[in-house]
CSV table of C-alpha atoms in Angstrom, one decimal:
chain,number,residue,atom,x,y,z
A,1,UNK,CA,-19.7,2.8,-4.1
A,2,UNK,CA,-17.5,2.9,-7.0
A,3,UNK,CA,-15.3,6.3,-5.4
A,4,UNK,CA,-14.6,3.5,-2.5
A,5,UNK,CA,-13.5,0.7,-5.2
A,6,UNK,CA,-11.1,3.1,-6.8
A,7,UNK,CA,-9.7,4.3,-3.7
A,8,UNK,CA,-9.6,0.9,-2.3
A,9,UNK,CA,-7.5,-0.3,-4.9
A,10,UNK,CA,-4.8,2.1,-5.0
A,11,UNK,CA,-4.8,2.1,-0.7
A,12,UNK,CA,-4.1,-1.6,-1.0
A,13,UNK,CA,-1.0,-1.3,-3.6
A,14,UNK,CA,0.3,2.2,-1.5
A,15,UNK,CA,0.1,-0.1,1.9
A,16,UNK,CA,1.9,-2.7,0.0
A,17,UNK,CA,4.6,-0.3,-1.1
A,18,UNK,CA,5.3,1.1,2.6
A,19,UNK,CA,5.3,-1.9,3.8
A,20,UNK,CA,7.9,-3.0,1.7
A,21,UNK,CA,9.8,0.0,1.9
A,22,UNK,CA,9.6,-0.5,5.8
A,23,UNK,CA,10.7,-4.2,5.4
A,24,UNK,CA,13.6,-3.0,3.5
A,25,UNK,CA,14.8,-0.7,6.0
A,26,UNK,CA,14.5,-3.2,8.7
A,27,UNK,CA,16.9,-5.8,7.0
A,28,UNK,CA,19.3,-2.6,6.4
């Protein structure tokens, strides 16, 4: 259980990130 907590952390900040980054392009 505490492999998925670590891995669930860092999944949430990297889909955060892309979707940012995907955001960004969109307004460009």
């Amino acid at each position: 259980p505490e492999m998925l907590v670590n891995l669930g952390i860092p999944w949430v900040l990297l889909g955060h990130s892309k979707r940012r980054l995907i955001l960004n392009e969109a307004n460009e």
